[in-house]
mmCIF file of C-alpha atoms and ligand atoms in Angstrom:
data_model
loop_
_atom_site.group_PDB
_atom_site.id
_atom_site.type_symbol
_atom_site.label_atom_id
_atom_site.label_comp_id
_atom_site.label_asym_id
_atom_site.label_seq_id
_atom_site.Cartn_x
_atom_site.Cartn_y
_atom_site.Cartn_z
ATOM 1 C CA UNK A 482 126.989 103.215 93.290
ATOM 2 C CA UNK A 483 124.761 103.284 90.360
ATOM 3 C CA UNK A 484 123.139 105.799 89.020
ATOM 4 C CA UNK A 485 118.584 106.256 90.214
ATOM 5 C CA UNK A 486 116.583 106.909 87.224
ATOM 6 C CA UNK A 487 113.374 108.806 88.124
ATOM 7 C CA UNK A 488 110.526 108.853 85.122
ATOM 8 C CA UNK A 489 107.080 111.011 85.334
ATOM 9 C CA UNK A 490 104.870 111.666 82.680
ATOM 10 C CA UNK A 491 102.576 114.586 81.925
ATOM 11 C CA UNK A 492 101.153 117.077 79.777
ATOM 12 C CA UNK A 493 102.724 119.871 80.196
ATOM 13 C CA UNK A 494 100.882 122.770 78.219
ATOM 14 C CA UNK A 495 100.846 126.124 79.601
ATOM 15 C CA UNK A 496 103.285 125.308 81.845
ATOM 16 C CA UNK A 497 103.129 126.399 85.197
ATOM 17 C CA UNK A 498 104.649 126.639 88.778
ATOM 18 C CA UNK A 499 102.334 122.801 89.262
ATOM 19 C CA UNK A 500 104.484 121.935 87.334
ATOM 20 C CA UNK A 501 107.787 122.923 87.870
ATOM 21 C CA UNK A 502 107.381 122.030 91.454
ATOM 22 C CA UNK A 503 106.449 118.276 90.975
ATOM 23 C CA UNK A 504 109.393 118.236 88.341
ATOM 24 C CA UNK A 505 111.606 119.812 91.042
ATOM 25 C CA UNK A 506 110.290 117.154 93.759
ATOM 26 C CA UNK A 507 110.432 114.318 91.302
ATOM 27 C CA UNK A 508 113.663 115.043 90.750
ATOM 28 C CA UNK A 509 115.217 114.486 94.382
ATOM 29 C CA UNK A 510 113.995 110.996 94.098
ATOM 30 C CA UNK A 511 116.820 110.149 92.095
ATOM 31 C CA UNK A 512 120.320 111.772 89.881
ATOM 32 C CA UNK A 513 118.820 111.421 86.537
ATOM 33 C CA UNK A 514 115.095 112.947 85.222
ATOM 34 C CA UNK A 515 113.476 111.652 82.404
ATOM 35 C CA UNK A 516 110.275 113.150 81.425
ATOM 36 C CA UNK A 517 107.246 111.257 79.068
ATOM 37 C CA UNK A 518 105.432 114.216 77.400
ATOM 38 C CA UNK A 519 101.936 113.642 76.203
ATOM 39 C CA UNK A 520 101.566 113.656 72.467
ATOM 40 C CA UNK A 521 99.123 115.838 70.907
ATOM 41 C CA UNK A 522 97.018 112.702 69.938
ATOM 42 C CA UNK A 523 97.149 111.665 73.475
ATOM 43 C CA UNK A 524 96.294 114.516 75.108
ATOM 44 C CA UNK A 525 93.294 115.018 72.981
ATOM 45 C CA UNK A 526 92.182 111.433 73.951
ATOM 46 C CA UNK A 527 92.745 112.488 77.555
ATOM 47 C CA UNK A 528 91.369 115.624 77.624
ATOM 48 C CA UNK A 529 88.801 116.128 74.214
ATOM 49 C CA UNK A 530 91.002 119.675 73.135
ATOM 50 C CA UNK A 531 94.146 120.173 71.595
ATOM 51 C CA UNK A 532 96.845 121.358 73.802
ATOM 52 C CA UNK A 533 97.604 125.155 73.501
ATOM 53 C CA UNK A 534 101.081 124.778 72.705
ATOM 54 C CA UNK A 535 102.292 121.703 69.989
ATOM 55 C CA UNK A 536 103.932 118.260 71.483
ATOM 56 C CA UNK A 537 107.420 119.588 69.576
ATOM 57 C CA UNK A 538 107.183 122.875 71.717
ATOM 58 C CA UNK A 539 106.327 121.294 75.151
ATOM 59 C CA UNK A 540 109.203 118.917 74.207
ATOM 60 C CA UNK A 541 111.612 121.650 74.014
ATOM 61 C CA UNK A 542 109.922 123.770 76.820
ATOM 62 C CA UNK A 543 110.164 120.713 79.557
ATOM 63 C CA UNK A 544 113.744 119.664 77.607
ATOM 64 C CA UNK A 545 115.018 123.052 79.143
ATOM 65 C CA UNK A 546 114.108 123.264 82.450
ATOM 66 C CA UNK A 547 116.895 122.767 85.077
ATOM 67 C CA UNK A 548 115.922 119.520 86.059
ATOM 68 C CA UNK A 549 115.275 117.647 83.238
ATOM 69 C CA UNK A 550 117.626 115.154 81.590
ATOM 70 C CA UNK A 551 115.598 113.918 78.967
ATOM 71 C CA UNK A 552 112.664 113.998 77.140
ATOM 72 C CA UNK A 553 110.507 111.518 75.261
ATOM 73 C CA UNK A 554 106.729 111.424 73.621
ATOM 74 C CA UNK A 555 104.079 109.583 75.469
ATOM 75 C CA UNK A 556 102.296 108.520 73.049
ATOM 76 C CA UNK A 557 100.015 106.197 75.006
ATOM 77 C CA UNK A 558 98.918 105.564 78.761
ATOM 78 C CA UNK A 559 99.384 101.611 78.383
ATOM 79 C CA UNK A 560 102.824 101.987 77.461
ATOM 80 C CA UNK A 561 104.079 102.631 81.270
ATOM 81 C CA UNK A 562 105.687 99.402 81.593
ATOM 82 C CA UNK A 563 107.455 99.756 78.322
ATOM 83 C CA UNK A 564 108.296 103.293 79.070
ATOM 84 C CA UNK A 565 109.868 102.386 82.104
ATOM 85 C CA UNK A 566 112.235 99.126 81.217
ATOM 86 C CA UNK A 567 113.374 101.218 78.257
ATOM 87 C CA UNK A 568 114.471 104.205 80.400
ATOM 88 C CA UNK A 569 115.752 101.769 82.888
ATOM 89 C CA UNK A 570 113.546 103.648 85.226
ATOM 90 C CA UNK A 571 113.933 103.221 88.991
ATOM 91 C CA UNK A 572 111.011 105.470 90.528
ATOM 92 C CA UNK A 573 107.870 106.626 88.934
ATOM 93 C CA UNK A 574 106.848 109.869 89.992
ATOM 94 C CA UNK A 575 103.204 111.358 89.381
ATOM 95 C CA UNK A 576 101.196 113.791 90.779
ATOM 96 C CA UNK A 577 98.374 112.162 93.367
ATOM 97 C CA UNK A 578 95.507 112.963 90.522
ATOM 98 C CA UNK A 579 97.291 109.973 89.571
ATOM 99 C CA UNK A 580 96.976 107.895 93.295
ATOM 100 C CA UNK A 581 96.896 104.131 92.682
ATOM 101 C CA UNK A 582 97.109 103.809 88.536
ATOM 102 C CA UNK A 583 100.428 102.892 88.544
ATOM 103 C CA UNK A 584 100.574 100.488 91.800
ATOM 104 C CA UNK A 585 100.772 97.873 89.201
ATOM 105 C CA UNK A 586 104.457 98.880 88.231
ATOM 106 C CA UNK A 587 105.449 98.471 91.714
ATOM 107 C CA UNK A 588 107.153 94.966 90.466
ATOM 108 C CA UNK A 589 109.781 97.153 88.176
ATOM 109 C CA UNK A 590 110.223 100.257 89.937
ATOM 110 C CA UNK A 591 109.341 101.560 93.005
ATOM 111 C CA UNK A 592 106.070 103.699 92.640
ATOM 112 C CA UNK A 593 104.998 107.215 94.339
ATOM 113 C CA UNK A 594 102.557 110.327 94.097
ATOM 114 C CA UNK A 595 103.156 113.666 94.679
ATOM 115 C CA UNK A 596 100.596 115.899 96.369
ATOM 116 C CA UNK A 597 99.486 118.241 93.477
ATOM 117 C CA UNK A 598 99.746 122.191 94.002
ATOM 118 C CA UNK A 599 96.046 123.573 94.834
ATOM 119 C CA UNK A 600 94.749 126.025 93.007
ATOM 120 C CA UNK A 601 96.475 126.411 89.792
ATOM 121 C CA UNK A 602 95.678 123.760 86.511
ATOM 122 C CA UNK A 603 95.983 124.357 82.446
ATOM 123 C CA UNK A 604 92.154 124.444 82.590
ATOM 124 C CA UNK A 605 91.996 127.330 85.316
ATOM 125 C CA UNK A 606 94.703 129.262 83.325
ATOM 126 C CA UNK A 607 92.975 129.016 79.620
ATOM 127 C CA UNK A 608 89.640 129.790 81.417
ATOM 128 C CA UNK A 609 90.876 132.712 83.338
ATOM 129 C CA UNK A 610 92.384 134.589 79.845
ATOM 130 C CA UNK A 611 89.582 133.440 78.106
ATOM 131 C CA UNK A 612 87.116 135.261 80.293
ATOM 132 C CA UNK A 613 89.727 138.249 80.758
ATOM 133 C CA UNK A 614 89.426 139.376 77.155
ATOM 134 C CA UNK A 615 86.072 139.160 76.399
HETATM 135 N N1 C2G B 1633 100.560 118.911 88.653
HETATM 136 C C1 C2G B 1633 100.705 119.314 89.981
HETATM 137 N N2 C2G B 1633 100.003 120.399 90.438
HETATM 138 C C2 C2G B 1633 99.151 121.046 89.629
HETATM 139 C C3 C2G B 1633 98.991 120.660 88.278
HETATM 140 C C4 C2G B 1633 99.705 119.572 87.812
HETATM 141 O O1 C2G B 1633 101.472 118.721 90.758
HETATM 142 N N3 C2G B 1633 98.461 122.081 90.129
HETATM 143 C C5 C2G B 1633 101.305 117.736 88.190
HETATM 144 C C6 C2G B 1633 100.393 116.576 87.788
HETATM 145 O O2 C2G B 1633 99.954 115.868 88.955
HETATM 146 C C7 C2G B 1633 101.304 115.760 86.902
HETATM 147 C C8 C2G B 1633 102.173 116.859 86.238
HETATM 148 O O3 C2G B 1633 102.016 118.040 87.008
HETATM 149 O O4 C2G B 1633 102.142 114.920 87.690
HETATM 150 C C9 C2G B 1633 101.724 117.103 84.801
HETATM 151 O O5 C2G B 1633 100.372 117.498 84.835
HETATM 152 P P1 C2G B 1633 99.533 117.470 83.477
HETATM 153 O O6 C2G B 1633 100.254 118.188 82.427
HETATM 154 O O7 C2G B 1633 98.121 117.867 83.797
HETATM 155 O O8 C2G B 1633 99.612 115.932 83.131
HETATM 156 P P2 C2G B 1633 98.450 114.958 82.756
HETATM 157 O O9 C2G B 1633 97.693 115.523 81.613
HETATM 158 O O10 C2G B 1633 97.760 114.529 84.002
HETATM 159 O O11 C2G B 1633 99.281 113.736 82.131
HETATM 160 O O12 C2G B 1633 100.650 109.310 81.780
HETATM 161 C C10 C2G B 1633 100.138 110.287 82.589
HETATM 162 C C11 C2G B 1633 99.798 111.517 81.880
HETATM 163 O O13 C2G B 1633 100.539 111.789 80.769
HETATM 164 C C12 C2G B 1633 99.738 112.677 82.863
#
C-alpha cells in the first residue's frame, strides 16, 4: 500500500510539550511527517515580534524530534495548497486555533484539527521569564 503523507505547519519557538504533543498526534495520521516551519519574516507578520530562537534553529530543533521526517520553511500562509501538492501531502494536521482555515484544501487532502493543549503557549512562557527576573 502506499505510503500517507501527513503535513502541519507552525511556529515552533520555544518549543514546548503543545507542541510535541500535536507533532506526536499528527503523526499517527499517517507513516511519513513533514513539518512547514514559519519563517522569521512570517512569523513577524503573524505575530508583530521576532521569534526567540532564528527560523535556521527551529529548523534544526523540529528536524530532530522523533517524529519528524522533514522539514521545510513556510514562508507564507497562502502557500498551503502549494505546500501540500509539493509534499504530496495526504492529511493536514493543525491545531483547532486553526478550526475551519484550511476546509478549503479538503479537495487535495483530507483536512483535520487537533484540540490544542490548555494552558501552555510561547506567549505564556516569554511572559512568565520575563516577569521572573525582574
Ligand atoms: N499547539 C498546541 N497546543 C498549544 C500550543 C500550540 O496544540 N498549547 C499547536 C498549534 O495549534 C499548532 C502547533 O502547535 O498546530 C504550532 O503552534 P505555533 O508555533 O503557535 O504555530 P502558529 O504560529 O500558530 O503557526 O500556517 C500556520 C502557521 O504557521 C501556524
Amino acid at each position: 500500500m502506499a505510503e500517507t503523507t501527513v503535513i502541519t505547519f507552525g511556529t515552533f519557538d520555544v518549543l514546548h510539550v503543545g507542541h510535541v504533543r500535536v507533532l506526536n498526534r499528527a503523526a499517527e495520521f499517517g507513516d511519513r511527517l513533514v513539518v512547514g516551519v514559519s519563517s522569521d519574516a512570517l512569523n513577524f507578520s503573524k505575530k508583530g515580534r521576532k521569534p526567540i530562537f532564528d527560523q535556521d534553529e527551529r529548523l534544526e530543533i523540529v528536524a530532530n524530534l522523533k517524529v519528524v521526517d522533514a522539514v521545510f520553511v513556510e514562508e507564507s500562509l497562502e502557500l498551503k495548497r502549494e505546500y501540500v501538492l509539493e509534499h504530496r501531502a495526504d492529511v493536514l494536521v493543525m491545531g483547532d486555533d486553526w478550526e475551519g482555515k484550511f476546509d478549503f484544501l479538503n479537495d487535495i487532502c483530507k483536512v483535520v484539527y487537533l484540540p490544542r493543549t490548555p494552558s501552555i503557549s510561547t506567549t505564556g512562557i516569554i511572559e512568565h521569564i520575563s516577569t521572573s527576573a525582574s
